[in-house]
Tab-separated table of C-alpha atoms in Angstrom:
chain	number	residue	atom	x	y	z
D	21	MET	CA	57.755	40.261	167.526
D	22	ALA	CA	61.113	41.602	168.720
D	23	LYS	CA	63.972	39.142	168.745
D	24	LYS	CA	65.123	38.247	172.254
D	25	ARG	CA	68.608	39.520	173.000
D	26	PRO	CA	71.280	37.001	174.031
D	27	ALA	CA	71.820	36.829	177.810
D	28	ARG	CA	75.369	38.179	177.515
D	29	ASP	CA	74.122	41.306	175.702
D	30	ARG	CA	71.468	41.876	178.348
D	31	HIS	CA	74.084	41.618	181.100
D	32	VAL	CA	76.295	44.197	179.364
D	33	THR	CA	73.372	46.604	178.952
D	34	ASP	CA	72.337	46.133	182.579
D	35	PHE	CA	75.870	46.773	183.836
D	36	ILE	CA	76.088	49.945	181.741
D	37	ALA	CA	72.908	51.109	183.485
D	38	LEU	CA	74.505	50.420	186.878
D	39	THR	CA	77.638	52.316	185.844
D	40	GLU	CA	75.562	55.324	184.806
D	41	GLN	CA	73.766	55.220	188.156
D	42	VAL	CA	77.101	55.160	189.979
D	43	ARG	CA	78.460	58.064	187.944
D	44	ALA	CA	75.282	60.081	188.516
D	45	ALA	CA	75.798	59.631	192.262
D	46	GLY	CA	79.277	61.183	191.920
D	47	LEU	CA	81.025	58.059	193.158
D	48	MET	CA	83.560	57.964	190.311
D	49	GLU	CA	84.903	61.433	191.095
D	50	ARG	CA	88.461	61.815	192.435
D	51	GLU	CA	88.961	62.239	196.180
D	52	ILE	CA	92.287	64.071	196.043
D	53	ARG	CA	91.868	65.936	199.351
D	54	TRP	CA	91.113	62.706	201.164
D	55	TYR	CA	94.223	61.108	199.673
D	56	VAL	CA	96.375	64.118	200.590
D	57	PHE	CA	95.249	63.842	204.219
D	58	ARG	CA	95.932	60.121	204.027
D	59	MET	CA	99.483	60.797	202.821
D	60	ILE	CA	99.999	63.327	205.617
D	61	ARG	CA	98.845	60.772	208.200
D	62	LEU	CA	101.258	58.229	206.754
D	63	GLY	CA	104.083	60.757	206.920
D	64	LEU	CA	103.303	61.554	210.556
D	65	GLY	CA	103.090	57.847	211.326
D	66	PHE	CA	106.521	57.154	209.856
D	67	ALA	CA	107.925	60.170	211.719
D	68	ALA	CA	106.568	58.803	215.012
D	69	VAL	CA	108.049	55.366	214.303
D	70	GLY	CA	111.376	57.006	213.430
D	71	VAL	CA	111.443	58.936	216.718
D	72	MET	CA	110.610	55.739	218.597
D	73	PHE	CA	113.384	53.879	216.761
D	74	VAL	CA	116.037	56.467	217.616
D	75	THR	CA	114.842	56.911	221.212
D	76	LEU	CA	114.781	53.215	222.135
D	77	GLY	CA	118.213	52.428	220.723
D	78	GLN	CA	119.566	48.943	221.413
D	79	SER	CA	116.556	47.456	223.171
D	80	TRP	CA	114.223	44.511	222.703
D	81	TRP	CA	111.421	47.078	222.680
D	82	GLN	CA	112.575	47.713	219.117
D	83	MET	CA	110.586	44.612	218.156
D	84	LEU	CA	107.466	46.700	218.816
D	85	THR	CA	108.949	49.412	216.608
D	86	ALA	CA	109.512	46.792	213.913
D	87	VAL	CA	105.851	45.752	214.028
D	88	LEU	CA	104.685	49.378	213.878
D	89	PHE	CA	107.048	50.002	210.959
D	90	ALA	CA	105.561	46.984	209.154
D	91	ILE	CA	102.058	48.333	209.747
D	92	MET	CA	103.024	51.710	208.279
D	93	CYS	CA	104.617	50.023	205.253
D	94	THR	CA	101.465	47.964	204.664
D	95	LEU	CA	99.257	51.052	204.877
D	96	THR	CA	101.572	52.688	202.340
D	97	GLY	CA	101.205	49.575	200.200
D	98	PHE	CA	97.445	50.141	200.171
D	99	LEU	CA	98.086	53.685	198.945
D	100	SER	CA	100.380	52.339	196.223
D	101	HIS	CA	97.636	49.906	195.201
D	102	ASP	CA	95.132	52.759	194.844
D	103	ALA	CA	97.601	54.804	192.805
D	104	ALA	CA	98.339	51.828	190.547
D	105	HIS	CA	94.599	51.667	189.817
D	106	ARG	CA	94.600	55.405	188.990
D	107	GLN	CA	92.228	56.167	191.833
D	108	ILE	CA	94.043	59.221	193.191
D	109	PHE	CA	94.817	61.645	190.361
D	110	ALA	CA	93.264	62.314	186.970
D	111	SER	CA	96.815	62.248	185.578
D	112	ALA	CA	98.090	58.758	184.734
D	113	LYS	CA	101.673	59.997	185.243
D	114	LYS	CA	101.023	61.260	188.757
D	115	ASN	CA	99.348	58.003	189.703
D	116	ALA	CA	102.204	55.973	188.237
D	117	TRP	CA	104.903	57.933	190.051
D	118	THR	CA	102.988	57.756	193.323
D	119	ALA	CA	102.737	53.985	192.938
D	120	VAL	CA	106.396	53.634	191.914
D	121	ILE	CA	107.739	55.633	194.859
D	122	SER	CA	105.418	54.306	197.560
D	123	GLY	CA	105.569	50.691	196.413
D	124	ASN	CA	109.302	50.388	195.793
D	125	LEU	CA	110.636	52.626	198.558
D	126	PHE	CA	108.360	51.647	201.439
D	127	VAL	CA	107.262	48.093	200.633
D	128	GLY	CA	110.130	46.882	198.465
D	129	LEU	CA	107.652	46.004	195.731
D	130	SER	CA	108.364	46.661	192.047
D	131	HIS	CA	105.535	48.627	190.482
D	132	GLY	CA	106.344	47.255	187.019
D	133	TRP	CA	106.235	43.645	188.175
D	134	TRP	CA	103.092	44.256	190.235
D	135	MET	CA	101.207	45.891	187.361
D	136	ASN	CA	101.865	42.921	185.089
D	137	LYS	CA	100.788	40.408	187.731
D	138	HIS	CA	97.850	42.378	189.116
D	139	GLY	CA	96.528	43.252	185.669
D	140	LYS	CA	96.150	39.558	184.828
D	141	HIS	CA	94.375	38.991	188.126
D	142	HIS	CA	91.843	41.780	187.608
D	143	ALA	CA	91.097	40.713	184.046
D	144	ASN	CA	90.434	37.089	185.024
D	145	PRO	CA	90.213	36.564	188.797
D	146	ASN	CA	90.650	32.932	189.861
D	147	LYS	CA	90.901	31.707	186.267
D	148	ILE	CA	93.150	28.664	186.095
D	149	GLY	CA	96.207	29.173	183.923
D	150	VAL	CA	95.623	32.932	183.652
D	151	ASP	CA	95.435	34.436	187.149
D	152	THR	CA	98.965	34.070	188.528
D	153	ASP	CA	97.663	34.663	192.060
D	154	ILE	CA	96.426	31.053	192.041
D	155	ALA	CA	99.426	29.557	190.256
D	156	ALA	CA	100.893	26.564	192.073
D	157	GLY	CA	103.769	27.394	194.376
D	158	ALA	CA	104.226	26.629	198.045
D	159	LEU	CA	100.427	26.300	198.074
D	160	VAL	CA	98.186	24.673	195.466
D	161	PHE	CA	94.737	26.057	194.693
D	162	ASP	CA	93.247	23.434	192.380
D	163	PRO	CA	92.939	19.631	192.665
D	164	GLU	CA	94.811	18.991	189.409
D	165	SER	CA	97.937	20.742	190.695
D	166	ALA	CA	97.619	18.903	194.008
D	167	SER	CA	97.368	15.523	192.253
D	168	GLN	CA	100.731	16.125	190.565
D	169	ARG	CA	102.553	16.452	193.880
D	170	THR	CA	104.523	13.517	195.278
D	171	GLY	CA	106.443	12.716	198.435
D	172	PHE	CA	106.748	15.496	200.983
D	173	ALA	CA	105.053	17.987	198.634
D	174	LYS	CA	101.974	15.727	198.531
D	175	TRP	CA	101.975	15.377	202.324
D	176	PHE	CA	102.310	19.143	202.712
D	177	ALA	CA	99.533	19.892	200.205
D	178	ALA	CA	97.101	17.697	202.150
D	179	ARG	CA	97.745	19.841	205.236
D	180	GLN	CA	98.535	23.168	203.585
D	181	GLY	CA	95.605	24.959	205.194
D	182	TRP	CA	97.245	24.593	208.591
D	183	PHE	CA	100.418	26.225	207.251
D	184	PHE	CA	98.492	29.144	205.743
D	185	PHE	CA	99.377	31.745	208.379
D	186	PRO	CA	103.039	30.720	208.791
D	187	LEU	CA	103.455	30.981	205.015
D	188	LEU	CA	101.845	34.426	204.993
D	189	THR	CA	104.798	35.713	207.015
D	190	LEU	CA	106.999	34.932	204.000
D	191	ALA	CA	104.674	36.607	201.486
D	192	VAL	CA	106.597	39.877	201.276
D	193	LEU	CA	109.938	38.077	200.992
D	194	ASP	CA	108.519	36.412	197.889
D	195	LEU	CA	107.436	39.832	196.574
D	196	HIS	CA	110.946	41.198	197.169
D	197	ILE	CA	112.547	38.326	195.250
D	198	ASN	CA	110.169	38.609	192.298
D	199	SER	CA	110.564	42.398	192.234
D	200	VAL	CA	114.359	42.205	192.074
D	201	ARG	CA	114.208	39.526	189.388
D	202	ARG	CA	111.878	41.665	187.299
D	203	VAL	CA	113.920	44.868	187.420
D	204	LEU	CA	117.093	42.943	186.571
D	205	ASP	CA	115.454	41.071	183.694
D	206	ARG	CA	115.853	43.345	180.687
D	207	LYS	CA	113.889	40.984	178.449
D	208	HIS	CA	110.709	42.637	179.713
D	209	ALA	CA	109.968	46.320	179.160
D	210	MET	CA	109.695	48.443	182.304
D	211	PRO	CA	109.008	52.210	182.043
D	212	HIS	CA	110.833	53.255	185.228
D	213	ARG	CA	113.411	50.477	185.506
D	214	LYS	CA	116.361	52.592	186.725
D	215	VAL	CA	114.231	54.465	189.237
D	216	GLU	CA	112.751	51.222	190.540
D	217	MET	CA	116.221	49.677	190.831
D	218	ALA	CA	117.428	52.667	192.849
D	219	LEU	CA	114.405	52.684	195.157
D	220	LEU	CA	114.557	48.926	195.707
D	221	PHE	CA	118.274	49.241	196.488
D	222	ILE	CA	117.491	51.839	199.164
D	223	ARG	CA	114.700	49.718	200.699
D	224	LEU	CA	116.292	46.277	200.473
D	225	VAL	CA	120.004	47.087	200.904
D	226	MET	CA	120.626	50.545	202.365
D	227	PHE	CA	117.809	50.380	204.930
D	228	PRO	CA	118.960	47.037	206.422
D	229	ILE	CA	122.559	48.303	206.546
D	230	ALA	CA	121.441	51.456	208.390
D	231	VAL	CA	119.439	49.368	210.881
D	232	LEU	CA	122.397	47.047	211.525
D	233	LEU	CA	124.795	49.954	212.016
D	234	PHE	CA	122.451	51.673	214.482
D	235	LEU	CA	121.238	48.655	216.464
D	236	GLY	CA	124.175	46.297	216.088
D	237	PRO	CA	124.014	42.741	214.725
D	238	VAL	CA	121.759	41.135	217.377
D	239	PHE	CA	119.047	43.767	217.695
D	240	GLY	CA	119.454	44.765	214.055
D	241	ILE	CA	118.867	41.294	212.634
D	242	ALA	CA	115.977	40.732	215.048
D	243	PHE	CA	114.396	44.039	213.968
D	244	LEU	CA	114.712	43.224	210.274
D	245	VAL	CA	113.299	39.716	210.677
D	246	VAL	CA	110.336	40.886	212.777
D	247	GLN	CA	109.412	43.725	210.418
D	248	GLU	CA	109.627	41.381	207.426
D	249	LEU	CA	107.455	38.696	209.032
D	250	ALA	CA	104.924	41.239	210.314
D	251	LEU	CA	104.766	42.955	206.927
D	252	GLY	CA	104.125	39.639	205.189
D	253	LEU	CA	101.471	38.597	207.690
D	254	TYR	CA	99.600	41.914	207.532
D	255	MET	CA	99.810	42.461	203.792
D	256	GLY	CA	99.224	38.841	202.853
D	257	GLY	CA	96.426	38.582	205.387
D	258	SER	CA	94.714	41.585	203.802
D	259	PHE	CA	94.783	40.292	200.228
D	260	ALA	CA	94.213	36.553	200.761
D	261	PRO	CA	90.602	36.647	202.089
D	262	ASN	CA	89.342	38.412	198.969
D	263	HIS	CA	89.584	35.508	196.503
D	264	LYS	CA	91.189	32.475	198.126
D	265	GLY	CA	88.574	29.798	198.714
D	266	MET	CA	86.252	31.313	196.122
D	267	PRO	CA	85.309	29.432	192.907
D	268	LEU	CA	87.954	28.680	190.296
D	269	VAL	CA	87.222	29.196	186.611
D	270	PRO	CA	88.456	26.657	184.029
D	271	LYS	CA	90.742	28.205	181.435
D	272	ASP	CA	88.344	27.561	178.538
D	273	VAL	CA	85.248	29.023	180.237
D	274	LYS	CA	84.055	32.531	179.315
D	275	ILE	CA	81.951	34.577	181.729
D	276	ASP	CA	80.408	38.017	181.377
D	277	PHE	CA	82.221	40.851	183.179
D	278	MET	CA	79.740	41.228	186.053
D	279	ARG	CA	79.783	37.574	187.056
D	280	ARG	CA	83.493	37.210	186.364
D	281	GLN	CA	84.237	39.890	188.947
D	282	THR	CA	81.472	39.134	191.463
D	283	LEU	CA	81.329	35.349	191.762
D	284	MET	CA	85.072	35.018	192.337
D	285	SER	CA	85.318	37.771	194.964
D	286	ARG	CA	84.491	37.949	198.654
D	287	ASN	CA	83.735	41.037	200.731
D	288	ILE	CA	84.779	41.296	204.375
D	289	SER	CA	82.419	42.913	206.874
D	290	GLY	CA	83.434	44.465	210.181
D	291	GLY	CA	82.773	48.198	210.182
D	292	TRP	CA	85.245	51.062	210.198
D	293	ILE	CA	88.033	49.037	211.849
D	294	VAL	CA	88.125	46.560	208.961
D	295	ASP	CA	87.704	49.412	206.455
D	296	ALA	CA	90.790	51.152	207.854
D	297	GLY	CA	92.803	48.001	208.470
D	298	MET	CA	92.295	46.557	204.991
D	299	GLY	CA	92.599	49.816	203.082
D	300	GLY	CA	89.306	49.298	201.257
D	301	LEU	CA	90.244	45.817	200.028
D	302	ASN	CA	87.379	44.448	202.111
D	303	TYR	CA	85.015	45.813	199.423
D	304	GLN	CA	86.593	43.504	196.874
D	305	ILE	CA	83.489	42.990	194.740
D	306	GLU	CA	82.964	46.722	194.297
D	307	HIS	CA	86.688	47.252	193.700
D	308	HIS	CA	86.738	44.658	190.919
D	309	LEU	CA	83.661	46.150	189.272
D	310	PHE	CA	84.970	49.723	189.548
D	311	PRO	CA	88.785	49.448	189.871
D	312	THR	CA	89.407	53.184	189.318
D	313	MET	CA	86.927	54.207	192.016
D	314	SER	CA	88.471	55.816	195.099
D	315	SER	CA	88.662	53.284	197.928
D	316	ARG	CA	86.796	55.851	200.023
D	317	ASN	CA	83.685	55.436	197.837
D	318	LEU	CA	83.593	51.641	197.752
D	319	LYS	CA	81.476	51.524	200.904
D	320	ARG	CA	79.058	54.036	199.387
D	321	VAL	CA	78.582	52.081	196.172
D	322	GLN	CA	78.066	48.774	197.985
D	323	PRO	CA	74.257	49.135	198.443
D	324	MET	CA	73.845	49.755	194.695
D	325	VAL	CA	75.919	46.713	193.768
D	326	ARG	CA	74.227	44.498	196.342
D	327	ALA	CA	70.775	45.517	195.049
D	328	TYR	CA	71.887	44.944	191.443
D	329	CYS	CA	73.056	41.424	192.307
D	330	ALA	CA	69.878	40.627	194.251
D	331	GLU	CA	67.663	41.730	191.344
D	332	ARG	CA	69.532	39.438	188.942
D	333	ASN	CA	70.064	36.525	191.327
D	334	ILE	CA	73.853	36.915	191.225
D	335	MET	CA	75.615	35.416	194.235
D	336	TYR	CA	77.074	38.196	196.421
D	337	THR	CA	79.477	36.863	199.048
D	338	GLU	CA	80.288	38.686	202.279
D	339	THR	CA	81.540	37.352	205.603
D	340	THR	CA	83.649	38.345	208.598
D	341	LEU	CA	87.442	38.338	208.550
D	342	ALA	CA	87.674	35.423	210.990
D	343	LYS	CA	85.209	33.314	208.997
D	344	SER	CA	86.994	34.116	205.745
D	345	TYR	CA	90.264	32.769	207.155
D	346	MET	CA	88.510	29.575	208.273
D	347	ILE	CA	86.991	29.195	204.797
D	348	VAL	CA	90.394	29.647	203.160
D	349	MET	CA	92.091	27.129	205.459
D	350	ARG	CA	89.386	24.491	204.950
D	351	TYR	CA	89.420	25.089	201.196
D	352	LEU	CA	93.201	24.686	200.971
D	353	ASN	CA	93.069	21.406	202.874
D	354	ARG	CA	90.257	20.062	200.666
D	355	VAL	CA	92.079	21.010	197.474
D	356	GLY	CA	95.326	19.587	198.844
D	357	LEU	CA	93.564	16.250	199.344
D	358	GLY	CA	92.557	16.296	195.671
D	359	GLN	CA	88.871	16.994	196.227
D	360	ARG	CA	86.987	18.997	193.607
D	361	ASP	CA	86.297	22.694	193.978
D	362	PRO	CA	83.573	22.747	196.689
D	363	PHE	CA	82.027	25.768	194.985
D	364	GLU	CA	81.734	24.076	191.601
D	365	CYS	CA	77.981	23.431	191.696
D	366	PRO	CA	76.835	26.938	192.760
D	367	VAL	CA	79.066	28.496	190.116
D	368	THR	CA	77.836	26.126	187.433
D	369	ALA	CA	74.280	27.197	188.216
D	370	GLN	CA	75.259	30.859	188.018
D	371	LEU	CA	77.034	30.377	184.693
D	372	ARG	CA	74.091	28.539	183.202
D	373	SER	CA	71.831	31.435	184.145
D	374	ALA	CA	74.218	33.788	182.343
D	375	ARG	CA	73.787	32.078	178.974
C-alpha cells in the first residue's frame, strides 16, 4: 500500500499542475505591445495635462489640473509596479530601469526602497513581524500593537477606521520621506543610488520649484498640496483594499504557498472601470500567485484560480470596492479596540485542512 503523501507535498504538486495549465494557456507570455501602447497613452496623458497647466496659468482651475496630474502619476506608478515584478520585458535590466525611471521621476518613489519593502510583503503577506505593510505606525493592524498604545494614541486607535481616508491622503508623503531616507542611507546597498537620487531631486525639489515660479506662491502651493493629497488618496486607496482587513498570520506559523497568498488577499470586482482604475491590482489573488504575469492576463487566469480554490475548499475572497473599504474601516476599529482578529476562526480552519 502506497504511503500517503503529507498535505504540504500534495499542495505543492497541485499548484505545479495549475502553473503548467496556466503556462499552456499562454498566460505567462510577455505582453510588450500592450505595455508599449500603455506607455504611449501615459505620455499623451501627461502632455495633455501639461498643455492644460500652461494654458490655465494662475487660476483656481489649476486644482483640477493638480488632480489630473495625480491620476497620471498613479497610473504611472502602476506601470512601475508591473516593471518591478518583471512583467513587461524578458530582460531584468529593462524592467529595472523602467521601474527606476517611472517610480522615482513620476511618483517620487525609490525603486530600491520599494523592492525591499514589497519583496517582504509578497513573500509573507499579512505576517506579523515580517510584512512591513502591517507594521504599526499611524494605524495599528493587530490587537497586540493596539494594546500597547496609551493616551491619545489609544483613543485614536479605537477610532482609527474613521480616519482611514484622511490618512490615505498622506500615504505618498510617507513614501517620499522613506524613499529619501533610503537613498541617503549608504548602510544599505542600492544598485542605482545616484540615478535614484537625481530623479528624486527632480521630482521632489525641481518640480515644486518650477510650479511655484510659474503659478506664484498662492496657486503654486495650492497646486502642490492638492496633487500630493490626491496622489496619496488614489494610490493608497488602490493598494489598501487588497490585504487590509484580511487575516493576519502569527510570526511562528508556516503556511503552504497557495494558502499563504490566497487567504490573505482580497480581489475587487467591478468590471473594466475597476480594472483600469486599479491597474490590475484588483486581481490581487492572481497577482500574488503569479507575480510575473502581465497585469493584462490576470483577468484571464482568474477562472482557473477560482476553480482550483473551489476544488480544494480554499477560501477565495472577492467583493466590491465600496464594500472592501467598509470592511477595512470596521476591521481597523475592531483591532484598535483590542479585539481579536475577526478572521481568526476561518483561517484556523483553513490552516488545519492544509496539514
